[in-house]
Short mmCIF file of N, CA and C in Angstrom, two decimals:
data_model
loop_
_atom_site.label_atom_id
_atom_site.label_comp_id
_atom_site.label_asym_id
_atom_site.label_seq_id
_atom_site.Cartn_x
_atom_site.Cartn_y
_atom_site.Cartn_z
N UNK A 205 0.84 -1.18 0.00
CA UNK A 205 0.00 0.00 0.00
C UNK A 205 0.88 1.23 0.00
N UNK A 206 0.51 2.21 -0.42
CA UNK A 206 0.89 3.51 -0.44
C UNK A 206 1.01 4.09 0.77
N UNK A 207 1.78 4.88 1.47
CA UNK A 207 1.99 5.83 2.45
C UNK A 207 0.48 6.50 2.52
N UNK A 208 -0.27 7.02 1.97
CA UNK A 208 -1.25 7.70 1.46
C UNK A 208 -2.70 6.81 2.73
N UNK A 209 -2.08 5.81 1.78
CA UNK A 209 -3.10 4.62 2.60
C UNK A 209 -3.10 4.44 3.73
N UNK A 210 -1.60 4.14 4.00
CA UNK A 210 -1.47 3.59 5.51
C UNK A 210 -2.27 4.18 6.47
N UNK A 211 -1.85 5.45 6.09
CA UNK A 211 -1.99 6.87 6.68
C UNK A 211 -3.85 6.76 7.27
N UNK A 212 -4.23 7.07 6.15
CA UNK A 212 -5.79 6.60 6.25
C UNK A 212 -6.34 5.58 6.42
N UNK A 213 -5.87 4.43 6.84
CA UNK A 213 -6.61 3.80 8.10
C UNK A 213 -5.61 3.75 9.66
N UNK A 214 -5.09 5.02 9.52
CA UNK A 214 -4.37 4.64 11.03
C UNK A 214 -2.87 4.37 11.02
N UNK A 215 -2.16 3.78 10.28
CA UNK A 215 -0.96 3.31 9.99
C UNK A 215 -0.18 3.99 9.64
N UNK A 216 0.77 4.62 10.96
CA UNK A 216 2.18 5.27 10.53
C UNK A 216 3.50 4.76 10.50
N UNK A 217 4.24 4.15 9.84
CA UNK A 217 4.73 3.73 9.70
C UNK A 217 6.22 4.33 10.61
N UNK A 218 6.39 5.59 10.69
CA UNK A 218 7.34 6.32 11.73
C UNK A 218 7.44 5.97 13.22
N UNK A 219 5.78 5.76 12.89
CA UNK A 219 5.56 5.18 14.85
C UNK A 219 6.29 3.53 15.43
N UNK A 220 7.22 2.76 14.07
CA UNK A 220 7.26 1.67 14.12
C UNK A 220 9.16 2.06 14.42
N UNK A 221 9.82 1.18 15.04
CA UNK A 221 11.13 0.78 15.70
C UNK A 221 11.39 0.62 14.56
N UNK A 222 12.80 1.55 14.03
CA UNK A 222 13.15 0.63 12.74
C UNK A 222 14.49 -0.33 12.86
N UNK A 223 14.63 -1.76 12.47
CA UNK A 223 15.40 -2.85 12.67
C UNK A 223 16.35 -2.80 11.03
N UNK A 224 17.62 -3.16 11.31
CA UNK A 224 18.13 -4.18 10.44
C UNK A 224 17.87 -5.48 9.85
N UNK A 225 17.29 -6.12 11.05
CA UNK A 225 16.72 -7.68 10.91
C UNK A 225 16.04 -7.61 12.00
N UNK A 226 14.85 -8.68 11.53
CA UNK A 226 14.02 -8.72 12.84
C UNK A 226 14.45 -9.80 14.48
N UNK A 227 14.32 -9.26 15.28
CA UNK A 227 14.61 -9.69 16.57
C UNK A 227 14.31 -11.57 16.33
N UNK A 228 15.64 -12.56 16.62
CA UNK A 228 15.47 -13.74 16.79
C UNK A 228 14.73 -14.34 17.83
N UNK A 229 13.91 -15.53 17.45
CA UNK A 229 13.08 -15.89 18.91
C UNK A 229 11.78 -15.03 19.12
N UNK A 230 11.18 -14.42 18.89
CA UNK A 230 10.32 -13.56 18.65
C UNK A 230 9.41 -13.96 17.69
N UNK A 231 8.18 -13.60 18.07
CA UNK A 231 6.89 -14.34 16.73
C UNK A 231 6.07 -12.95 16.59
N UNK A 232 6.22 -12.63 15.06
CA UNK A 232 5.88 -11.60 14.88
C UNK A 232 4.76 -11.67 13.70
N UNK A 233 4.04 -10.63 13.41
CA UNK A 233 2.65 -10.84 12.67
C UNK A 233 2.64 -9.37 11.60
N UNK A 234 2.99 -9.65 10.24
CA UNK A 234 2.75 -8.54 9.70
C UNK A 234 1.91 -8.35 9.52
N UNK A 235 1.97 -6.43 9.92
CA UNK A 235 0.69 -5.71 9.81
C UNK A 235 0.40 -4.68 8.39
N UNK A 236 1.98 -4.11 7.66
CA UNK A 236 1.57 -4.34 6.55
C UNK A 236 2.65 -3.90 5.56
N UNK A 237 3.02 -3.77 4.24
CA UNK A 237 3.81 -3.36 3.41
C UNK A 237 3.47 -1.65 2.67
N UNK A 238 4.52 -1.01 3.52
CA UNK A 238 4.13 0.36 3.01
C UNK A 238 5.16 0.59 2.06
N UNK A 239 4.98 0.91 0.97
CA UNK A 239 5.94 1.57 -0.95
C UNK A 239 6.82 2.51 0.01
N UNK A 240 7.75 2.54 -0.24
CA UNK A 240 9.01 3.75 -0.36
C UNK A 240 9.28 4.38 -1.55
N UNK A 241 10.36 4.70 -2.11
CA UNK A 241 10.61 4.40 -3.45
C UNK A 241 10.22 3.67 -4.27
N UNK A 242 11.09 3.54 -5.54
CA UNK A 242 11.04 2.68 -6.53
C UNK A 242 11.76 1.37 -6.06
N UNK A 243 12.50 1.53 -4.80
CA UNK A 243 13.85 0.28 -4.59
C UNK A 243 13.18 -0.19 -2.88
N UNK A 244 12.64 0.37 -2.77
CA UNK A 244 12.03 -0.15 -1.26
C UNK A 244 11.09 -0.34 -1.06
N UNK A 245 10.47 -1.16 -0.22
CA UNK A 245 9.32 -1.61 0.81
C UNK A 245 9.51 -1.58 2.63
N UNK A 246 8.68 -0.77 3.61
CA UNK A 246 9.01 -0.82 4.45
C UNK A 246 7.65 -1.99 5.09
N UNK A 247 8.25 -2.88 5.55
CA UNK A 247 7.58 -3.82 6.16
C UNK A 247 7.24 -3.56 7.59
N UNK A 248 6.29 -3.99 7.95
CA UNK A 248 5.81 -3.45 9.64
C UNK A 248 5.16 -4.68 9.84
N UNK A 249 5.77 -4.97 11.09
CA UNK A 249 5.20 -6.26 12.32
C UNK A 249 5.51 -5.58 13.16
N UNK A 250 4.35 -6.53 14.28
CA UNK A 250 4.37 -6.60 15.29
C UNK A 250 4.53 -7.61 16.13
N UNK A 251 5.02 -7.82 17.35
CA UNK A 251 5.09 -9.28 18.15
C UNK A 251 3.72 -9.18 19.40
N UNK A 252 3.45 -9.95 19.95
CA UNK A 252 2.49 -10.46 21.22
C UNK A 252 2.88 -9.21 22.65
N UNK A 253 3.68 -8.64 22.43
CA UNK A 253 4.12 -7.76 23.57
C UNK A 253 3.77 -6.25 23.33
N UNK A 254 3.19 -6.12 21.84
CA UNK A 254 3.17 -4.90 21.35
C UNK A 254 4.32 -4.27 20.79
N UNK A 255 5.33 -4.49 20.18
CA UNK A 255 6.37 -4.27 20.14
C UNK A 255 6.00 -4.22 18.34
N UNK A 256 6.28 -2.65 18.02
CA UNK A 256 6.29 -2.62 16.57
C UNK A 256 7.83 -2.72 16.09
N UNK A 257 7.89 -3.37 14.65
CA UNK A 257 9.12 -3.40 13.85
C UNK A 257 8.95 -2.55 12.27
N UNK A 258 9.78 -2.13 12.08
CA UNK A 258 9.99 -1.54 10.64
C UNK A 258 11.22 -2.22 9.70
N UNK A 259 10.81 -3.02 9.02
CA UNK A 259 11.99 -3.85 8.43
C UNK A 259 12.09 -2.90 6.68
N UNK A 260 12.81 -2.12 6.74
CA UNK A 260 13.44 -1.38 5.28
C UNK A 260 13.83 -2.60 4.54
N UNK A 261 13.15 -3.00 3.08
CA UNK A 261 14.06 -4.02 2.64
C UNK A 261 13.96 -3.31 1.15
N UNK A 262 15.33 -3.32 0.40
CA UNK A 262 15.89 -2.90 -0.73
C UNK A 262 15.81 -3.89 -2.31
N UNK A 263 15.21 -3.48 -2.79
CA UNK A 263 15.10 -4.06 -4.40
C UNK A 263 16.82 -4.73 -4.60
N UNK A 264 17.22 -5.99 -4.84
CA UNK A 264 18.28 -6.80 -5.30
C UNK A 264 18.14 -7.06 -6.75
N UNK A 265 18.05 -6.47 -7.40
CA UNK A 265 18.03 -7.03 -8.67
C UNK A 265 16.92 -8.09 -9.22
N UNK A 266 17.37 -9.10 -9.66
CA UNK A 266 16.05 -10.36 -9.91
C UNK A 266 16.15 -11.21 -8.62
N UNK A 267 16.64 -10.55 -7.66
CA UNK A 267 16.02 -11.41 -6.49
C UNK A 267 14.76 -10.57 -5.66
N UNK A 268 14.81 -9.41 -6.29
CA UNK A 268 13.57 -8.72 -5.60
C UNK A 268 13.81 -8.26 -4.21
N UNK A 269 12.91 -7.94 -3.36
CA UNK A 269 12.90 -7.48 -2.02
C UNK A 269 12.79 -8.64 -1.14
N UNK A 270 14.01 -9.24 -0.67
CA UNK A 270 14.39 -10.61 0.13
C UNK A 270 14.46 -10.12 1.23
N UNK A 271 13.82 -10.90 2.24
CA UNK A 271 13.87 -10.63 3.71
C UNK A 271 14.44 -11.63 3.69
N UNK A 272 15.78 -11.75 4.24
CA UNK A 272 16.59 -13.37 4.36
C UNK A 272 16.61 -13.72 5.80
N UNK A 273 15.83 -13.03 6.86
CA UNK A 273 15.83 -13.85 8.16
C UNK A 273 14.57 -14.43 8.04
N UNK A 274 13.32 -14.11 6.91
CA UNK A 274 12.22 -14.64 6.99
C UNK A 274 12.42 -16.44 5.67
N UNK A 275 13.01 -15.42 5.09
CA UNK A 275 13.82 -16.46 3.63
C UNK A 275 12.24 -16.33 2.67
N UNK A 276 11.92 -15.02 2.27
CA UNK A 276 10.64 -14.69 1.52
C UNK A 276 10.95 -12.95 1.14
N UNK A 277 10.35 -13.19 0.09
CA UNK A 277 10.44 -11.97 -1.38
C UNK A 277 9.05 -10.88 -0.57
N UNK A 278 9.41 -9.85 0.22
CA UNK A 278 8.22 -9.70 0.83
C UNK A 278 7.22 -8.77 0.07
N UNK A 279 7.37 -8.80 -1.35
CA UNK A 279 6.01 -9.05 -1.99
C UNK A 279 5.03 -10.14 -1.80
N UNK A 280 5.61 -10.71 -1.12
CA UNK A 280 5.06 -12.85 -1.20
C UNK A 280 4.14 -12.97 0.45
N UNK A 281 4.49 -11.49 1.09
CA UNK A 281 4.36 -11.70 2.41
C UNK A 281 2.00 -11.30 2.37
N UNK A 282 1.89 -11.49 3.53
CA UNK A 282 0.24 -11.73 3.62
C UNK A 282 0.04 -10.60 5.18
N UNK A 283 -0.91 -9.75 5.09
CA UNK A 283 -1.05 -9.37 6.11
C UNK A 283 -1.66 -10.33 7.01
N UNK A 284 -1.49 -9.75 8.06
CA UNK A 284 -2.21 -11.18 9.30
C UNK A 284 -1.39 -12.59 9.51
N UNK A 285 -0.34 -12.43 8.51
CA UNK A 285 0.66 -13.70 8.32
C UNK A 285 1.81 -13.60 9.61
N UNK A 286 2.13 -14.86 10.74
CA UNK A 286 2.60 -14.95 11.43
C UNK A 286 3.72 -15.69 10.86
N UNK A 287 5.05 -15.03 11.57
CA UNK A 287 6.74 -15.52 11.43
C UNK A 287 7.36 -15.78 13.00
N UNK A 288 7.61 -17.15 13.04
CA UNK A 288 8.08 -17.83 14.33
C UNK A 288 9.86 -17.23 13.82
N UNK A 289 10.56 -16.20 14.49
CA UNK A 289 11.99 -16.40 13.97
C UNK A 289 12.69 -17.09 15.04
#
């Protein structure tokens, strides 16, 4: 979704911790994929404690936007979709 969007139902994406990789051991639930650029997607989960994440992930070429601690193209990712890391 667009920044635009997020925005309008509630979703700021600033309000989210931003990570390198997401915290190991931790079960987290994306809440959703907000557009950056042309080369980014900022991904947002959350875990069971309330604990928001902002995962920046960068366009690779023909590997696309790889989250490699999830090991998924997070175009591929599902809102409401839970990750045991």
């Amino acid at each position: 979704m667009s920044f635009a969007q997020a925005r309008d139902i509630g979703i700021d994406y600033r309000d989210y911790q931003k990570v390198d990789c997401l915290p190991s051991g931790v079960r987290v639930t994306a809440i959703a994929g907000v557009w950056g650029d042309y080369v980014n997607i900022r991904c947002l989960f959350e875990d069971a404690d309330d604990n928001r994440y902002l995962r920046n992930i960068r366009r690779w070429g023909d590997a696309g936007y790889f989250v490699k601690e999830l090991d998924v193209d997070a175009k591929q990712i599902l809102v409401g979709e839970v990750f045991e890391l």
